[in-house]
JSON list of C-alpha atoms in Angstrom, two decimals:
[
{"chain": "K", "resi": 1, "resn": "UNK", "atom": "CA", "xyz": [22.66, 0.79, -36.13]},
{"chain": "K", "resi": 2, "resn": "UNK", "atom": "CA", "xyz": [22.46, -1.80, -33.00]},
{"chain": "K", "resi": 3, "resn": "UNK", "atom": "CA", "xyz": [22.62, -5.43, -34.50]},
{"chain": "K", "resi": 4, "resn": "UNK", "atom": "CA", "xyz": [22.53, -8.49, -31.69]},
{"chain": "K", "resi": 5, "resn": "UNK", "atom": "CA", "xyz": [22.80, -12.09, -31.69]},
{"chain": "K", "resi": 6, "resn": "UNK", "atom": "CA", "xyz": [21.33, -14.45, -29.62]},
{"chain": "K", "resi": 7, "resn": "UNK", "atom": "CA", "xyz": [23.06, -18.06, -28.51]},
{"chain": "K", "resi": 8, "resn": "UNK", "atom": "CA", "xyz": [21.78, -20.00, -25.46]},
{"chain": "K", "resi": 9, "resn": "UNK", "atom": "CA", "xyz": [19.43, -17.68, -23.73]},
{"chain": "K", "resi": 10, "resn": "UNK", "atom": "CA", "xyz": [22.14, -14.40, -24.64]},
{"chain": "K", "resi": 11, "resn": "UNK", "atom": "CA", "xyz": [22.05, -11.41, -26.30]},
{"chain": "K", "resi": 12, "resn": "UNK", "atom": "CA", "xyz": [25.18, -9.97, -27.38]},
{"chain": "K", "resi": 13, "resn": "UNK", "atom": "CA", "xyz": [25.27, -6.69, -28.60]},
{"chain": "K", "resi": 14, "resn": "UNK", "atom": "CA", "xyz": [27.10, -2.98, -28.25]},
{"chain": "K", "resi": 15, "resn": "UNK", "atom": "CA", "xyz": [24.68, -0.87, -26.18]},
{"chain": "K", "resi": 16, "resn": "UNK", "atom": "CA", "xyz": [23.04, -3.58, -24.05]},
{"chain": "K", "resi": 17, "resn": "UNK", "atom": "CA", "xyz": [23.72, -0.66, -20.91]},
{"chain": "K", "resi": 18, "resn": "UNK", "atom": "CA", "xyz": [21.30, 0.95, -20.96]},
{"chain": "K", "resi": 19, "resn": "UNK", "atom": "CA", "xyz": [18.69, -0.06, -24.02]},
{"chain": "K", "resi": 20, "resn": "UNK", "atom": "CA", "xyz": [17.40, -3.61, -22.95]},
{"chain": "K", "resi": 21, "resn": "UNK", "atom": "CA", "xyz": [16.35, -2.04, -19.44]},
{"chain": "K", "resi": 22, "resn": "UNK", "atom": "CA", "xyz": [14.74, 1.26, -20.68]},
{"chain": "K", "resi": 23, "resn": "UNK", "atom": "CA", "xyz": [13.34, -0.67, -23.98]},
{"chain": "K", "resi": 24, "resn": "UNK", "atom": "CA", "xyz": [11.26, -2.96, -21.06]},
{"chain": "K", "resi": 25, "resn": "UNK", "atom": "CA", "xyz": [10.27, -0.11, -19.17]},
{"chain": "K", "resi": 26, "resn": "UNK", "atom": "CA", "xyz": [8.72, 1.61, -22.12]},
{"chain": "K", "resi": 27, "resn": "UNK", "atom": "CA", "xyz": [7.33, -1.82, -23.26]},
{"chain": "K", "resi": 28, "resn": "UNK", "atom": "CA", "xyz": [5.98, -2.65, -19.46]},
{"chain": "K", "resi": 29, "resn": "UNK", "atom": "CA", "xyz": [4.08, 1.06, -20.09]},
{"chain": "K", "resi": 30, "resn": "UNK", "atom": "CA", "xyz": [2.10, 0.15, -22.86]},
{"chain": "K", "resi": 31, "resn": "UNK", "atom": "CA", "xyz": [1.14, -3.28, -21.89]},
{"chain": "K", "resi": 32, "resn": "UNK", "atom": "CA", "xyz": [-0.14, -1.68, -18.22]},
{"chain": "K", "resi": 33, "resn": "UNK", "atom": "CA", "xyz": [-2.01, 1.04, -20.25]},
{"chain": "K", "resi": 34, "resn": "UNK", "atom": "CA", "xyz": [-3.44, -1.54, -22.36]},
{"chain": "K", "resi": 35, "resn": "UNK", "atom": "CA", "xyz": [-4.71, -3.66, -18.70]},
{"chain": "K", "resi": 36, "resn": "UNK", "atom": "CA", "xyz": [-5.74, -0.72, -16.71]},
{"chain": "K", "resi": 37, "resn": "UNK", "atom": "CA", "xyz": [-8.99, 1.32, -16.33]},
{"chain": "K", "resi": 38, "resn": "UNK", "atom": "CA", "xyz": [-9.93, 3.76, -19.06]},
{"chain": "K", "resi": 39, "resn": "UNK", "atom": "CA", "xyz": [-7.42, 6.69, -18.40]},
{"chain": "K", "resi": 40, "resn": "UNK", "atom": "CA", "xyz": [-10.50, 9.15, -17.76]},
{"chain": "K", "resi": 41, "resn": "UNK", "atom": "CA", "xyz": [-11.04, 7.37, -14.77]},
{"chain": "K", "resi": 42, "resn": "UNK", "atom": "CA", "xyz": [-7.82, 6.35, -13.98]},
{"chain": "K", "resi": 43, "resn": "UNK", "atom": "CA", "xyz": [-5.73, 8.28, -10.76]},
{"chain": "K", "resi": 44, "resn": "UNK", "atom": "CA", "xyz": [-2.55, 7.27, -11.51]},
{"chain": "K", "resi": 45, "resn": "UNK", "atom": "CA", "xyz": [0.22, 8.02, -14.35]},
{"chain": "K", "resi": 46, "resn": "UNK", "atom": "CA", "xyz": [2.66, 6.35, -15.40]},
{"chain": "K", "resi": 47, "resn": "UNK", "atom": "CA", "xyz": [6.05, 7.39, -16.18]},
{"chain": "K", "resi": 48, "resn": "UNK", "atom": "CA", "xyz": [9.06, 5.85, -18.47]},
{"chain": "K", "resi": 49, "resn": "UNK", "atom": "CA", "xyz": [11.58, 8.13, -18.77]},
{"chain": "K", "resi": 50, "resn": "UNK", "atom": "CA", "xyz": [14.67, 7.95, -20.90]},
{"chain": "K", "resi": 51, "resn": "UNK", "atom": "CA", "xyz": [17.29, 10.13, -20.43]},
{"chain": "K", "resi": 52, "resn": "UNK", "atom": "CA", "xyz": [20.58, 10.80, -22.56]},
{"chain": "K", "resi": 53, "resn": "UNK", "atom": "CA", "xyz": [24.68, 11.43, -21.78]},
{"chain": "K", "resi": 54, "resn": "UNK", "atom": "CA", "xyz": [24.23, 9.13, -18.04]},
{"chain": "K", "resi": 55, "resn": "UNK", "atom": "CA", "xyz": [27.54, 7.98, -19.38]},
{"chain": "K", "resi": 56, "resn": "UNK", "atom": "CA", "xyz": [28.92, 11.42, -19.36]},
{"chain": "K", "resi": 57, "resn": "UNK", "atom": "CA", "xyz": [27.47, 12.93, -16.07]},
{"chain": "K", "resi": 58, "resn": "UNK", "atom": "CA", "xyz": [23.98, 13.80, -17.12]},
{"chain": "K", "resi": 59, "resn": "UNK", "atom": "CA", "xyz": [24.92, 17.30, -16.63]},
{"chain": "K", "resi": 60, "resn": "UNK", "atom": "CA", "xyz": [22.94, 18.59, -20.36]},
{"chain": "K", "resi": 61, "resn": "UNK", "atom": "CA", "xyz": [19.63, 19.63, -21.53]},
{"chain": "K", "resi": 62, "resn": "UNK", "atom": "CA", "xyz": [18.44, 15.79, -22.52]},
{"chain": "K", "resi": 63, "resn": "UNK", "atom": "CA", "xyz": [20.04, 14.64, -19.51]},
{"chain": "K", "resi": 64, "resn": "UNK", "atom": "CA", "xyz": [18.76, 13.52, -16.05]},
{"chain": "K", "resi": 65, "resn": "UNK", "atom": "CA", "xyz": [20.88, 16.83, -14.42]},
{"chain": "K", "resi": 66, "resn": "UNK", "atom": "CA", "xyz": [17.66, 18.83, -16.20]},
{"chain": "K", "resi": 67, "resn": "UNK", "atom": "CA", "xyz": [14.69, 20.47, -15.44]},
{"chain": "K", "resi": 68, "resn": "UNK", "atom": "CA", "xyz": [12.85, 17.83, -17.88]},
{"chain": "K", "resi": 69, "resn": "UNK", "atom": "CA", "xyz": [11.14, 15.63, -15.99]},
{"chain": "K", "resi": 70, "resn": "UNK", "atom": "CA", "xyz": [10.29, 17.99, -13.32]},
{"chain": "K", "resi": 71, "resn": "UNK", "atom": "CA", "xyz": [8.86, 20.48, -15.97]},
{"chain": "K", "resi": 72, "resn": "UNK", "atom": "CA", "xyz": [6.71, 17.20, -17.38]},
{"chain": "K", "resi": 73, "resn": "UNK", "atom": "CA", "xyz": [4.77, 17.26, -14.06]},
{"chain": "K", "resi": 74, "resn": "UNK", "atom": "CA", "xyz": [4.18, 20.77, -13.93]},
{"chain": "K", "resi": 75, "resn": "UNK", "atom": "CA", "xyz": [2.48, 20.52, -17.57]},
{"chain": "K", "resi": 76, "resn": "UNK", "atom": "CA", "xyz": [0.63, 17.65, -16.11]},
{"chain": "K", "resi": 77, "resn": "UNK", "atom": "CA", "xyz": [-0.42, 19.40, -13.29]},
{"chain": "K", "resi": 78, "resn": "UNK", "atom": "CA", "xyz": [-0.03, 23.51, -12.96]},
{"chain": "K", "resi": 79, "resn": "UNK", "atom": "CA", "xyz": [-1.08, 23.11, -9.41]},
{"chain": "K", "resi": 80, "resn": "UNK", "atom": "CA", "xyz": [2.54, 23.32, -7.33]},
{"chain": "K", "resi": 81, "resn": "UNK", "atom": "CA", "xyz": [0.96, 22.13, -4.08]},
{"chain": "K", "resi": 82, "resn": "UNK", "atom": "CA", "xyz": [-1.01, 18.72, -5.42]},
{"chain": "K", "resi": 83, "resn": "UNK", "atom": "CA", "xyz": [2.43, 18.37, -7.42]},
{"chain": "K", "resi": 84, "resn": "UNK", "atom": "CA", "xyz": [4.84, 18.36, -4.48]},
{"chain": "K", "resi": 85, "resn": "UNK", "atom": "CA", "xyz": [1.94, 15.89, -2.89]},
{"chain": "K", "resi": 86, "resn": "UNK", "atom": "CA", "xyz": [1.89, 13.52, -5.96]},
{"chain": "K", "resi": 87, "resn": "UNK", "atom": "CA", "xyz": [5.87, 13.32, -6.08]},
{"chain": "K", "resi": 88, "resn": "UNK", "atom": "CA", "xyz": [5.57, 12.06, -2.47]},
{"chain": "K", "resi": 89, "resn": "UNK", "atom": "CA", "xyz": [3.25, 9.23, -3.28]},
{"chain": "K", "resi": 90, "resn": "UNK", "atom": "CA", "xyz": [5.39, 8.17, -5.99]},
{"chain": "K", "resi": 91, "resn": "UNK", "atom": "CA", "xyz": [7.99, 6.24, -6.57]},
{"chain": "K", "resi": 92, "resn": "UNK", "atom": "CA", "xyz": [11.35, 6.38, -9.19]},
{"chain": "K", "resi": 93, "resn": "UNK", "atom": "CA", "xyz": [12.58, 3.05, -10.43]},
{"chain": "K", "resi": 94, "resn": "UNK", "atom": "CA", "xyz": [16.28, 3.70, -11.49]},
{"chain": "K", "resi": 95, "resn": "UNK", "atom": "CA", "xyz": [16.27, 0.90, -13.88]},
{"chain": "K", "resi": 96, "resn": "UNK", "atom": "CA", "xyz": [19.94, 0.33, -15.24]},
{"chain": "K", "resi": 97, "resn": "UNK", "atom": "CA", "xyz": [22.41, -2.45, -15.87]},
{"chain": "K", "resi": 98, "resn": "UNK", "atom": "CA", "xyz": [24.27, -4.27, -13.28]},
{"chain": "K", "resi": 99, "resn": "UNK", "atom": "CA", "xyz": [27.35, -5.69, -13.28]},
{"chain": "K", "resi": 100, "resn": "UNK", "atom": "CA", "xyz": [26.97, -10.09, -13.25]},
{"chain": "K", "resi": 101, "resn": "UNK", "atom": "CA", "xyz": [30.00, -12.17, -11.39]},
{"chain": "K", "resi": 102, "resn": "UNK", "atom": "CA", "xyz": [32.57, -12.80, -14.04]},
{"chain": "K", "resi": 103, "resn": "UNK", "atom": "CA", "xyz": [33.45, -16.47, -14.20]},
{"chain": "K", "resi": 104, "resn": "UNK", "atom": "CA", "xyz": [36.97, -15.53, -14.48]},
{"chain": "K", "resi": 105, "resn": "UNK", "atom": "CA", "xyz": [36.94, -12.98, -12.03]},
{"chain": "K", "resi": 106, "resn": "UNK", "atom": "CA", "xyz": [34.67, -14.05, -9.23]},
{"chain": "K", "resi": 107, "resn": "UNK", "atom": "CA", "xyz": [36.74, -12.40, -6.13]},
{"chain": "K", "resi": 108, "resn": "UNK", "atom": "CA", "xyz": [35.91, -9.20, -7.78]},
{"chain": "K", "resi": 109, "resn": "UNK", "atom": "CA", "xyz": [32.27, -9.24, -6.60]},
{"chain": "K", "resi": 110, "resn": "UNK", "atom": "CA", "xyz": [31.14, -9.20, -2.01]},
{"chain": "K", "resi": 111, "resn": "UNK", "atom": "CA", "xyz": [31.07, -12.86, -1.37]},
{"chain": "K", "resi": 112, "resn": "UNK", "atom": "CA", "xyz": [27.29, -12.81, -0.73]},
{"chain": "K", "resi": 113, "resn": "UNK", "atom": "CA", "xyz": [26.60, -10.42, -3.67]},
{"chain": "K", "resi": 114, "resn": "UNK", "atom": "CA", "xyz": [27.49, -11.97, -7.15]},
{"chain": "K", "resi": 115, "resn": "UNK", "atom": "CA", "xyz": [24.41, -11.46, -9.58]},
{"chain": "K", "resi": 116, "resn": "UNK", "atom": "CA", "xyz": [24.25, -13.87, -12.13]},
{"chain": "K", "resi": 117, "resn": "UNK", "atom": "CA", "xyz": [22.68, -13.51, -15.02]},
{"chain": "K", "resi": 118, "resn": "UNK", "atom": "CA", "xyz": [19.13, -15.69, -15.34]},
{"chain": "K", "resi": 119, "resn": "UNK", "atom": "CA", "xyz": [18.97, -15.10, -12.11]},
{"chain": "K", "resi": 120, "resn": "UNK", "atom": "CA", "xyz": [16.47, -11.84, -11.86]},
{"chain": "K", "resi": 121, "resn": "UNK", "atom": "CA", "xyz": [16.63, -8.16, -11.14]},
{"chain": "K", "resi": 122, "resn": "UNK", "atom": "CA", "xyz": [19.39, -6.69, -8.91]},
{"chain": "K", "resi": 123, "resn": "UNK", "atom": "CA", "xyz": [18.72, -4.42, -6.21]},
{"chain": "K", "resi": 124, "resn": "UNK", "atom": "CA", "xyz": [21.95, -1.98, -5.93]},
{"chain": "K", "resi": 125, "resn": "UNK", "atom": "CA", "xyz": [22.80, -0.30, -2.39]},
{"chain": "K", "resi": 126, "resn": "UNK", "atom": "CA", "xyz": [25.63, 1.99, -1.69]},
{"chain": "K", "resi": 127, "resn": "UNK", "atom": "CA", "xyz": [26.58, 3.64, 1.61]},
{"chain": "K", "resi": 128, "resn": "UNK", "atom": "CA", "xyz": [28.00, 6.74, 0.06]},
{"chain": "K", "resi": 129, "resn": "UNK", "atom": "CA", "xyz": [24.66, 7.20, -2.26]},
{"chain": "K", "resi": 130, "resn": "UNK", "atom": "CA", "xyz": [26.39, 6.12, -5.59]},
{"chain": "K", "resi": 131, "resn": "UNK", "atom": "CA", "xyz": [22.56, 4.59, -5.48]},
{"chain": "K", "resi": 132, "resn": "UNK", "atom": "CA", "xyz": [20.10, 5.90, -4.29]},
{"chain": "K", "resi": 133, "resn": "UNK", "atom": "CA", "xyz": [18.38, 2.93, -2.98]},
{"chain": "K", "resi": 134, "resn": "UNK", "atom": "CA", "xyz": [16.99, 3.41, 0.38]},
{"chain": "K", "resi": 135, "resn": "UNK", "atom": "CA", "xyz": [15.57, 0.52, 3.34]},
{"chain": "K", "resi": 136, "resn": "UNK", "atom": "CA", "xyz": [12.31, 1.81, 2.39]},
{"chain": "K", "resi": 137, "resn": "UNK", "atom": "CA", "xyz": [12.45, 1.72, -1.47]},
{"chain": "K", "resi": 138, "resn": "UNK", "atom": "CA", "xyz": [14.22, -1.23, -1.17]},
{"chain": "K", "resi": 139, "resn": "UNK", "atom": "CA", "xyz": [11.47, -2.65, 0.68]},
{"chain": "K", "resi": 140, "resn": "UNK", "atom": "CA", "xyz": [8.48, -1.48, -1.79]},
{"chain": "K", "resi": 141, "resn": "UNK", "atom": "CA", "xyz": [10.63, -3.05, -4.65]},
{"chain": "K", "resi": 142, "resn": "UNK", "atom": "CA", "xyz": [10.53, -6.69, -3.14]},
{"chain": "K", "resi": 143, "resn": "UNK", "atom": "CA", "xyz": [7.47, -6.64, -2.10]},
{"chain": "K", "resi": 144, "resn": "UNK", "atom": "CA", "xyz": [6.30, -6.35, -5.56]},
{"chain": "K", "resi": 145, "resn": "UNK", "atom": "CA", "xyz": [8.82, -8.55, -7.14]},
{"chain": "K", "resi": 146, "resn": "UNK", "atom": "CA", "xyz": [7.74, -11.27, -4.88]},
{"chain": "K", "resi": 147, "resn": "UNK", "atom": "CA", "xyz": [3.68, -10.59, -6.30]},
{"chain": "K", "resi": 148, "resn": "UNK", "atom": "CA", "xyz": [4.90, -10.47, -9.56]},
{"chain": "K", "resi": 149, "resn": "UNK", "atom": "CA", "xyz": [6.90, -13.58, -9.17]},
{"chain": "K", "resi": 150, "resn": "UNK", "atom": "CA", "xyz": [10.58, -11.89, -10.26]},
{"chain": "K", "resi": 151, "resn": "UNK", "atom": "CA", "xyz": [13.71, -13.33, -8.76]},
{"chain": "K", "resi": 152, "resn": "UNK", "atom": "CA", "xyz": [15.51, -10.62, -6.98]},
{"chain": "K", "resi": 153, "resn": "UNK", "atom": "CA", "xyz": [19.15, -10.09, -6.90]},
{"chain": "K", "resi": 154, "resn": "UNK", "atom": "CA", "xyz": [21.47, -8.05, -4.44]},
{"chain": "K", "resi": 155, "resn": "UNK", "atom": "CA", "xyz": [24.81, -5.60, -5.02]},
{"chain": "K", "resi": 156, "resn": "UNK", "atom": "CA", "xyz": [27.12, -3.70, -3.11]},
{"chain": "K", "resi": 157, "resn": "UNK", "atom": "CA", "xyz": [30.01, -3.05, -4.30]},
{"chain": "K", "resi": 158, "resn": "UNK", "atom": "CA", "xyz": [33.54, -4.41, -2.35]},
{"chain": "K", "resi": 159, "resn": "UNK", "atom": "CA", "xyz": [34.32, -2.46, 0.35]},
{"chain": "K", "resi": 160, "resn": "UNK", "atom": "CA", "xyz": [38.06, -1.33, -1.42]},
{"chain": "K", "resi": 161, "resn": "UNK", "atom": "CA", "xyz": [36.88, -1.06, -4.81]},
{"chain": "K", "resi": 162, "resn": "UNK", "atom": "CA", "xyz": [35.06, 1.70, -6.25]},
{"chain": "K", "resi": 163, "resn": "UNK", "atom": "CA", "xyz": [31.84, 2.56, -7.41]},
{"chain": "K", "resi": 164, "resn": "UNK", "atom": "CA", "xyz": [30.06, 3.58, -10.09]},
{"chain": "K", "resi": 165, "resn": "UNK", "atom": "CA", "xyz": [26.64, 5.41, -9.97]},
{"chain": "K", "resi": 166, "resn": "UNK", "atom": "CA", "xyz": [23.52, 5.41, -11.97]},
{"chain": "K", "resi": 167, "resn": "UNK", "atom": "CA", "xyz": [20.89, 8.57, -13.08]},
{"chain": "K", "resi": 168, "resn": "UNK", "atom": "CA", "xyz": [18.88, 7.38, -9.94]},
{"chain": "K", "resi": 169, "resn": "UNK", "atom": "CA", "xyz": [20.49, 10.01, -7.58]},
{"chain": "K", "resi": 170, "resn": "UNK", "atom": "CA", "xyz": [20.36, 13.01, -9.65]},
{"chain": "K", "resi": 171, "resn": "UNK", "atom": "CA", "xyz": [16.60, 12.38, -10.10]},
{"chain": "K", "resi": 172, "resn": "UNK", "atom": "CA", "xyz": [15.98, 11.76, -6.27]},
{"chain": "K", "resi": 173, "resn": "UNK", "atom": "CA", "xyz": [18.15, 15.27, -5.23]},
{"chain": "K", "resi": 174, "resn": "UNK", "atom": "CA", "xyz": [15.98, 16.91, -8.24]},
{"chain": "K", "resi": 175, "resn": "UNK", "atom": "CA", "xyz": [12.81, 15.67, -7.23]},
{"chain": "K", "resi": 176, "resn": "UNK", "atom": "CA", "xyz": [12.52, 14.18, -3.97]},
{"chain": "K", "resi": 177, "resn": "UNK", "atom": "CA", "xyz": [11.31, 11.43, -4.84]},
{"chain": "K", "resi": 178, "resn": "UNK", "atom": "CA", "xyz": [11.73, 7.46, -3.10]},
{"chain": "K", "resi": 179, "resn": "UNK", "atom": "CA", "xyz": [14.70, 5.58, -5.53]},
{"chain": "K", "resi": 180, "resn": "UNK", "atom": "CA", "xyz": [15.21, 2.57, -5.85]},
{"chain": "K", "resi": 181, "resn": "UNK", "atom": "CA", "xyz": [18.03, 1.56, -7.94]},
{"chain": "K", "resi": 182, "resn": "UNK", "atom": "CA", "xyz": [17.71, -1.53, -10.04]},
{"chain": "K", "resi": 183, "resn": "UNK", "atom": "CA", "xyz": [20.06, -3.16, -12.80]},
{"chain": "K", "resi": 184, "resn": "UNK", "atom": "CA", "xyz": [19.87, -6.42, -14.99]},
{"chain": "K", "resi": 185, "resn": "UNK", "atom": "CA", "xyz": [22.85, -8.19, -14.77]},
{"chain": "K", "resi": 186, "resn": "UNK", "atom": "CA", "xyz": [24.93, -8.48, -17.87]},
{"chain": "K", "resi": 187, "resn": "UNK", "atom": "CA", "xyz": [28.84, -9.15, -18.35]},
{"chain": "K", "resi": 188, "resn": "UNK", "atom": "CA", "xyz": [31.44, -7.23, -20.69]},
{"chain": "K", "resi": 189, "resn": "UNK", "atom": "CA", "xyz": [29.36, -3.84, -19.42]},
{"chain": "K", "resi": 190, "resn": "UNK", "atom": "CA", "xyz": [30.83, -0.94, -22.11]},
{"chain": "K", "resi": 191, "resn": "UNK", "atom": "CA", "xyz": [32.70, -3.06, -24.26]},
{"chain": "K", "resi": 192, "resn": "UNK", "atom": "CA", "xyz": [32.10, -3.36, -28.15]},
{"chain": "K", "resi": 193, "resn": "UNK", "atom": "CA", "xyz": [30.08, -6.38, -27.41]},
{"chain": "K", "resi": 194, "resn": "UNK", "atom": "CA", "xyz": [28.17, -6.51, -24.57]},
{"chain": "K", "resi": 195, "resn": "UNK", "atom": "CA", "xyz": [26.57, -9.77, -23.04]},
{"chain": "K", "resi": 196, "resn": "UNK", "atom": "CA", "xyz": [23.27, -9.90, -21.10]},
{"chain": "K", "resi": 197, "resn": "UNK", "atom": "CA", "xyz": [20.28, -13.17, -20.26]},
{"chain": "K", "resi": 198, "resn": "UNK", "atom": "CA", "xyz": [17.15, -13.06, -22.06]},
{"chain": "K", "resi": 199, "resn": "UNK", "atom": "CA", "xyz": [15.40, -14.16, -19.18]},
{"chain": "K", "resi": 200, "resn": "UNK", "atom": "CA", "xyz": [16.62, -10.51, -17.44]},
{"chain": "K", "resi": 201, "resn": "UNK", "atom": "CA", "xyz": [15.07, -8.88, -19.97]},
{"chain": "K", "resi": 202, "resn": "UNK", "atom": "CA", "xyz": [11.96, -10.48, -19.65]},
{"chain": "K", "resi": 203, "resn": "UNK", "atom": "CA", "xyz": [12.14, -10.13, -15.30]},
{"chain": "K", "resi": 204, "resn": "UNK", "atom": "CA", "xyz": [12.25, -6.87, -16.13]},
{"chain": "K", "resi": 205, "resn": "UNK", "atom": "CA", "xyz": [9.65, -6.42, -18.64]},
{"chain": "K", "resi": 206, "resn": "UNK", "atom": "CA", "xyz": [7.30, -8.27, -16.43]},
{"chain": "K", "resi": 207, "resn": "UNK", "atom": "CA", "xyz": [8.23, -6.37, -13.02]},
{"chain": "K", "resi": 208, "resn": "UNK", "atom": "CA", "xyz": [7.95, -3.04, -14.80]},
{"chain": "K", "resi": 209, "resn": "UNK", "atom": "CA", "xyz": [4.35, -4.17, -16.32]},
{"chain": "K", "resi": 210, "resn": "UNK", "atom": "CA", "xyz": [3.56, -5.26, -12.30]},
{"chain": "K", "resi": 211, "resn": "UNK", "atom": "CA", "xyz": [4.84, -2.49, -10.96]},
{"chain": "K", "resi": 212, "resn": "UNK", "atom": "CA", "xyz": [2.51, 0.10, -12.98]},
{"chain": "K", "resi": 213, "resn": "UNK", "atom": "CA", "xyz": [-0.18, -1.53, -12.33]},
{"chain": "K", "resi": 214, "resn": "UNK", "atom": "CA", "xyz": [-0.25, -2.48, -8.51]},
{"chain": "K", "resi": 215, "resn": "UNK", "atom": "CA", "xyz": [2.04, 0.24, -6.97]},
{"chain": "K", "resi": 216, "resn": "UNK", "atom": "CA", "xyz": [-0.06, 2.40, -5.83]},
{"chain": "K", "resi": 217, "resn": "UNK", "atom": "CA", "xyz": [-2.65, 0.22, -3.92]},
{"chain": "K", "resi": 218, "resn": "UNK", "atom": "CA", "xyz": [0.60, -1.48, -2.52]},
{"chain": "K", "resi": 219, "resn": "UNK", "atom": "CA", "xyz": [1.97, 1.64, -0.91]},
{"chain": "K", "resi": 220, "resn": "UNK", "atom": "CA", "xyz": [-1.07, 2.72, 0.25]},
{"chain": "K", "resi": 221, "resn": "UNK", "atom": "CA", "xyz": [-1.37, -0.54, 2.34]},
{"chain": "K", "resi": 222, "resn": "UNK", "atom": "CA", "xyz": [1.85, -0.18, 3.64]},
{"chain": "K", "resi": 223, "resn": "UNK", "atom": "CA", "xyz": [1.46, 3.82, 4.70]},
{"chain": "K", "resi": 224, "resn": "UNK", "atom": "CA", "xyz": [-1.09, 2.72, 6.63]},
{"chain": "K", "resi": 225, "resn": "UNK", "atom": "CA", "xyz": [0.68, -0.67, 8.43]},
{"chain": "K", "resi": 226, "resn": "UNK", "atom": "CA", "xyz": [1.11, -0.14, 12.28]}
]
C-alpha cells in the first residue's frame, strides 16, 4: 500500500518515481477524451502507457524492452504501411521523474541546470542518448508548454558524473518514434520516502491534458514551416 503526506505544497511518499508522472498522464487522457470530438469522428488516439521493471532494465514481458506497445498498434490498425506512417506523425512523451537541486548539495547539478521543484516540467538531454530527447522533440515539447502555460525546466547531467536513463530510449529504438524525455523534479529519488511539489504534479497533469489535445494540429503547422 502507497500512503503520502502532504506539508507545504509536498508530497512525501515511497514510489513518487514513477507514479505521480504516469498517474497524470493517465488522468490528462481522460480529461482530453472527455474535451475532444466524439471518437467516431475523431483522427487521432491517444496513448498512456505504463510500463513495469524500468528500474530493472525493462528487459521483460510487461516491460518497455517488449513487443507490447508495438503489438497495441498493430491491433489498432492491421494495416503495416498506414502503421509505420502513423508512428511517424506521432510523438512519445517519456514522462519520468527528474532529479531537483539538493539544497545541501547544489554543486552536484550543471550550473545553469538545477530544476527546482515548483518550478515546472524538466526537459532531460544527454549526448550519449541516456535520453532520448532530440532538437526537434525538444522543440515540439516547448512549444506546447508555452500554449499551455507550463513552466519548463532544463537537465543535463555534469559532464564527470554519470547518468542515468529513462524507458524513453528503448521505446524510440523499438518504434521509431520522436522522444522527448521529460521528468518532474522531486528530491530523495528511490529512497523510502520520496519528496516531490504538488504544483509538478499538476504542470504535468495540465501539459499532458494540452498535449492530447493540440499536438497534432501543432506538428502539422510546423511540417509545413519554410
Amino acid at each position: 500500500m502507497m500512503t503520502y503526506t502532504t506539508l507545504s505544497g509536498l508530497i512525501a511518499s515511497v514510489k513518487t518515481d514513477e507514479p505521480v508522472a504516469a498517474a497524470a498522464a493517465a488522468a490528462a487522457g481522460g480529461e482530453a477524451t472527455a474535451r475532444s470530438v466524439p471518437l467516431s469522428a475523431d483522427t487521432n488516439v491517444r496513448i498512456a502507457a505504463s510500463f513495469d521493471h524500468e528500474e530493472c532494465g525493462s528487459s521483460s514481458t510487461p516491460g518497455a524492452g517488449s513487443t507490447f506497445l508495438q503489438d497495441v498498434f498493430t491491433r489498432l490498425c492491421p494495416d503495416a504501411v498506414a502503421i509505420t506512417r502513423a508512428i511517424r506523425k506521432s510523438v512519445l512523451v517519456s514522462a519520468d521523474m527528474a532529479h531537483a537541486v539538493h539544497p545541501n548539495y547544489p554543486a552536484l547539478h550543471e550550473e545553469n541546470h538545477r530544476p527546482a521543484m515548483h518550478a515546472g516540467v524538466v526537459i532531460k538531454c544527454n549526448a550519449n542518448q541516456r535520453y532520448a530527447t532530440t532538437s526537434v522533440s525538444a522543440f515540439l515539447f516547448r512549444q506546447l508548454a508555452a500554449e499551455a502555460a507550463v513552466p519548463v525546466q532544463n537537465f543535463v547531467v555534469r559532464q564527470d558524473m554519470g547518468c542515468g536513463s529513462t524507458i524513453g530510449p528503448i521505446v524510440a529504438t523499438r518504434l521509431g518514434m520522436r522522444t522527448v524525455d521529460v521528468g518532474l523534479p522531486q528530491l530523495s529519488m528511490h529512497s523510502c520516502r520520496e519528496m516531490c511539489g504538488t504544483d509538478d504534479a499538476e504542470h504535468g497533469a495540465k501539459f499532458f491534458t494540452y498535449m492530447y489535445g493540440r499536438f497534432a494540429s501543432l506538428d502539422a503547422a510546423a511540417e509545413h514551416c519554410d
